[in-house]
Amino acid sequence: MTFKHTPLAQKTSKTIVQIVLGAIVLLSYSCKETPKKEFSLQGTTNGIENGTTIYLGNKEFKDSTIVNNNTFNFKTKLPYTPIEALLRTEDNSTYRYLWLEDAAMTYDASNADLKRATVTGSESLNLKQSLYRAADSLPNAGPWERQMDFIKSNPNSIVSASMLAQYITIFGKERTMKLFEPFSEQNKASKFGQKIARYIALNKNPKIGEQFADFEMANQYGEPLKLSNTNGKVIFLEFWASWCGPCREENPNLVKTYKEFNPKGFEVFAVSLDEHKEKWIKAIEKDSLNWLHVSDLKGFGNEASLIYGINAIPDNFLIAENGEIIARDLYGEELTQKLEELLN
């Protein structure tokens, strides 16, 4: 039997509408092609062999240079600035995250390793480092208080936008909205602002006792599957990925449970947070996961994961035939006992 989707009641405030619509309007700015920025990074090292390759980049750009007499230099075309990038050796044995600016920057590791170098020329990096200095001076602050205070105090900084985009599912929708609202228009139009606005627009974060939130996504064959069209008396909505060790370790237990209870009306609807289709499909085949699978291959930007507020995997929701969420985060024997209660 196909369980019916009952729309989740939502409270939409004027603030939510203003934030989301405002951010959507600003997306158009990011689509316009802008001139590439140019910066330079002059570096000194200590004890690194001549000919050693140093790499600088992220998903949007990559560059490399050679160390000669303990010096190196980058003069790279950047897609925009400020931009966060990783400076590293080839084997990743030493590395440093940097905020690159459209300016002449220096990297002095003459008396330290690459991780502890003194960097000048980046206001964004200086601002980020101020957070760690504050952390050292406030050892009793809560785990996320320093980050939230930093974002509140620096609404015009791209560092704040980057940080909030990283922690959206941890902070939750309400706190994210409050932190996002004062952002500058430039921050809201940035790639980080777009990610935050998308989360605010999508997130429903349904709780136990509430109706499930519906969505549609393609399976491994490219065919669209809708959660509300899933046949079953009890639906197990699972969030996992091929690269997730605990997920893969739990798979044999779920396979055993599925074989026992699927004939009685138990179905699994698995959402993968993979980014590489081949790895996703290989894991399905290797672990013998003979149930329904979907993914948009966007990692933690997966639309269903944003709807459900997923901030770590594995995670799951148990949905009754009437669409009510009746349990969350069930594994192994706990899941078996619950299904025996519901289906026997």
Tab-separated table of C-alpha atoms in Angstrom, residues 139-283:
chain	number	residue	atom	x	y	z
A	139	PRO	CA	38.027	28.171	27.518
A	140	ASN	CA	34.641	27.753	29.245
A	141	ALA	CA	32.502	29.014	26.380
A	142	GLY	CA	30.015	26.579	24.829
A	143	PRO	CA	31.048	24.509	21.797
A	144	TRP	CA	29.412	26.815	19.244
A	145	GLU	CA	29.120	30.107	21.153
A	146	ARG	CA	32.409	31.513	19.856
A	147	GLN	CA	31.507	30.766	16.249
A	148	MET	CA	28.069	32.354	16.577
A	149	ASP	CA	29.482	35.422	18.338
A	150	PHE	CA	32.103	35.760	15.617
A	151	ILE	CA	29.457	35.630	12.860
A	152	LYS	CA	27.243	38.162	14.693
A	153	SER	CA	30.171	40.544	15.085
A	154	ASN	CA	31.344	40.275	11.463
A	155	PRO	CA	28.268	40.177	9.191
A	156	ASN	CA	30.151	41.768	6.275
A	157	SER	CA	33.046	39.298	6.265
A	158	ILE	CA	33.232	36.397	3.816
A	159	VAL	CA	34.778	34.417	6.677
A	160	SER	CA	31.467	34.648	8.548
A	161	ALA	CA	29.547	33.533	5.464
A	162	SER	CA	31.915	30.584	5.018
A	163	MET	CA	31.595	29.623	8.669
A	164	LEU	CA	27.797	29.839	8.754
A	165	ALA	CA	27.523	27.798	5.544
A	166	GLN	CA	29.614	25.119	7.223
A	167	TYR	CA	27.507	24.978	10.392
A	168	ILE	CA	23.937	25.478	9.090
A	169	THR	CA	22.631	22.043	10.074
A	170	ILE	CA	24.366	22.229	13.447
A	171	PHE	CA	22.990	25.683	14.305
A	172	GLY	CA	19.532	24.805	12.924
A	173	LYS	CA	17.157	26.875	10.850
A	174	GLU	CA	16.098	29.513	13.410
A	175	ARG	CA	19.617	30.430	14.553
A	176	THR	CA	20.891	30.321	10.969
A	177	MET	CA	18.182	32.772	9.869
A	178	LYS	CA	19.003	35.201	12.685
A	179	LEU	CA	22.700	35.099	11.822
A	180	PHE	CA	22.067	35.374	8.079
A	181	GLU	CA	19.636	38.299	8.128
A	182	PRO	CA	22.230	41.039	8.946
A	183	PHE	CA	24.682	39.838	6.274
A	184	SER	CA	25.765	42.318	3.639
A	185	GLU	CA	24.254	41.950	0.170
A	186	GLN	CA	27.652	40.844	-1.105
A	187	ASN	CA	27.813	38.079	1.493
A	188	LYS	CA	24.274	36.931	0.694
A	189	ALA	CA	25.143	36.801	-3.013
A	190	SER	CA	28.331	34.788	-2.425
A	191	LYS	CA	28.434	31.027	-2.956
A	192	PHE	CA	28.249	30.638	0.824
A	193	GLY	CA	25.227	32.929	1.025
A	194	GLN	CA	23.524	30.937	-1.722
A	195	LYS	CA	24.104	27.721	0.214
A	196	ILE	CA	22.652	29.261	3.387
A	197	ALA	CA	19.610	30.662	1.551
A	198	ARG	CA	18.973	27.258	-0.052
A	199	TYR	CA	19.042	25.579	3.370
A	200	ILE	CA	16.607	28.129	4.818
A	201	ALA	CA	14.238	27.665	1.876
A	202	LEU	CA	14.331	23.847	1.974
A	203	ASN	CA	14.642	22.893	5.634
A	204	LYS	CA	11.581	21.453	7.385
A	205	ASN	CA	13.374	19.382	10.043
A	206	PRO	CA	10.366	17.122	10.806
A	207	LYS	CA	10.255	15.621	14.293
A	208	ILE	CA	8.958	12.362	15.736
A	209	GLY	CA	5.163	12.576	15.878
A	210	GLU	CA	4.986	14.898	12.852
A	211	GLN	CA	4.241	14.075	9.233
A	212	PHE	CA	7.164	13.225	6.974
A	213	ALA	CA	8.413	15.776	4.424
A	214	ASP	CA	8.118	14.586	0.847
A	215	PHE	CA	10.751	14.869	-1.896
A	216	GLU	CA	11.646	13.387	-5.264
A	217	MET	CA	15.106	12.333	-6.432
A	218	ALA	CA	16.702	10.155	-9.106
A	219	ASN	CA	17.766	6.582	-8.439
A	220	GLN	CA	20.986	4.975	-9.674
A	221	TYR	CA	19.371	4.423	-13.092
A	222	GLY	CA	18.343	8.061	-13.496
A	223	GLU	CA	14.670	7.382	-12.783
A	224	PRO	CA	12.789	9.772	-10.445
A	225	LEU	CA	11.517	8.223	-7.205
A	226	LYS	CA	9.178	10.010	-4.807
A	227	LEU	CA	9.169	9.140	-1.122
A	228	SER	CA	5.365	9.386	-0.888
A	229	ASN	CA	4.975	6.815	-3.694
A	230	THR	CA	6.916	4.162	-1.804
A	231	ASN	CA	4.943	0.969	-1.169
A	232	GLY	CA	5.119	-0.302	2.379
A	233	LYS	CA	3.455	-0.400	5.765
A	234	VAL	CA	6.622	0.970	7.380
A	235	ILE	CA	9.239	3.017	5.498
A	236	PHE	CA	12.828	3.303	6.672
A	237	LEU	CA	14.241	6.597	5.322
A	238	GLU	CA	17.998	6.175	5.526
A	239	PHE	CA	20.782	8.723	4.998
A	240	TRP	CA	24.172	7.181	4.200
A	241	ALA	CA	27.156	7.285	1.786
A	242	SER	CA	29.673	4.882	0.302
A	243	TRP	CA	32.514	6.725	2.082
A	244	CYS	CA	30.839	6.537	5.515
A	245	GLY	CA	32.523	3.804	7.575
A	246	PRO	CA	29.786	3.448	10.231
A	247	CYS	CA	27.153	3.299	7.455
A	248	ARG	CA	28.937	0.463	5.701
A	249	GLU	CA	29.463	-1.383	8.986
A	250	GLU	CA	25.724	-1.213	9.694
A	251	ASN	CA	24.699	-2.405	6.215
A	252	PRO	CA	24.923	-6.179	6.962
A	253	ASN	CA	22.508	-5.704	9.888
A	254	LEU	CA	20.082	-3.765	7.704
A	255	VAL	CA	20.328	-6.389	4.939
A	256	LYS	CA	19.383	-9.082	7.460
A	257	THR	CA	16.502	-6.987	8.819
A	258	TYR	CA	15.265	-6.219	5.312
A	259	LYS	CA	15.181	-9.891	4.318
A	260	GLU	CA	13.143	-10.731	7.403
A	261	PHE	CA	10.624	-7.885	7.347
A	262	ASN	CA	10.280	-6.830	3.703
A	263	PRO	CA	7.706	-9.605	3.029
A	264	LYS	CA	5.664	-8.167	5.917
A	265	GLY	CA	5.598	-4.600	4.526
A	266	PHE	CA	8.970	-3.073	5.476
A	267	GLU	CA	10.687	-0.935	2.825
A	268	VAL	CA	13.955	1.019	2.790
A	269	PHE	CA	14.321	4.332	0.942
A	270	ALA	CA	18.050	5.120	1.038
A	271	VAL	CA	19.385	8.606	0.309
A	272	SER	CA	23.093	8.706	-0.496
A	273	LEU	CA	25.259	11.729	0.302
A	274	ASP	CA	27.808	10.604	-2.261
A	275	GLU	CA	29.297	12.900	-4.896
A	276	HIS	CA	30.669	10.182	-7.205
A	277	LYS	CA	28.089	7.974	-8.892
A	278	GLU	CA	30.484	5.100	-9.572
A	279	LYS	CA	31.462	4.779	-5.896
A	280	TRP	CA	27.812	4.958	-4.851
A	281	ILE	CA	26.734	2.189	-7.263
A	282	LYS	CA	29.749	0.023	-6.378
A	283	ALA	CA	28.850	0.221	-2.663
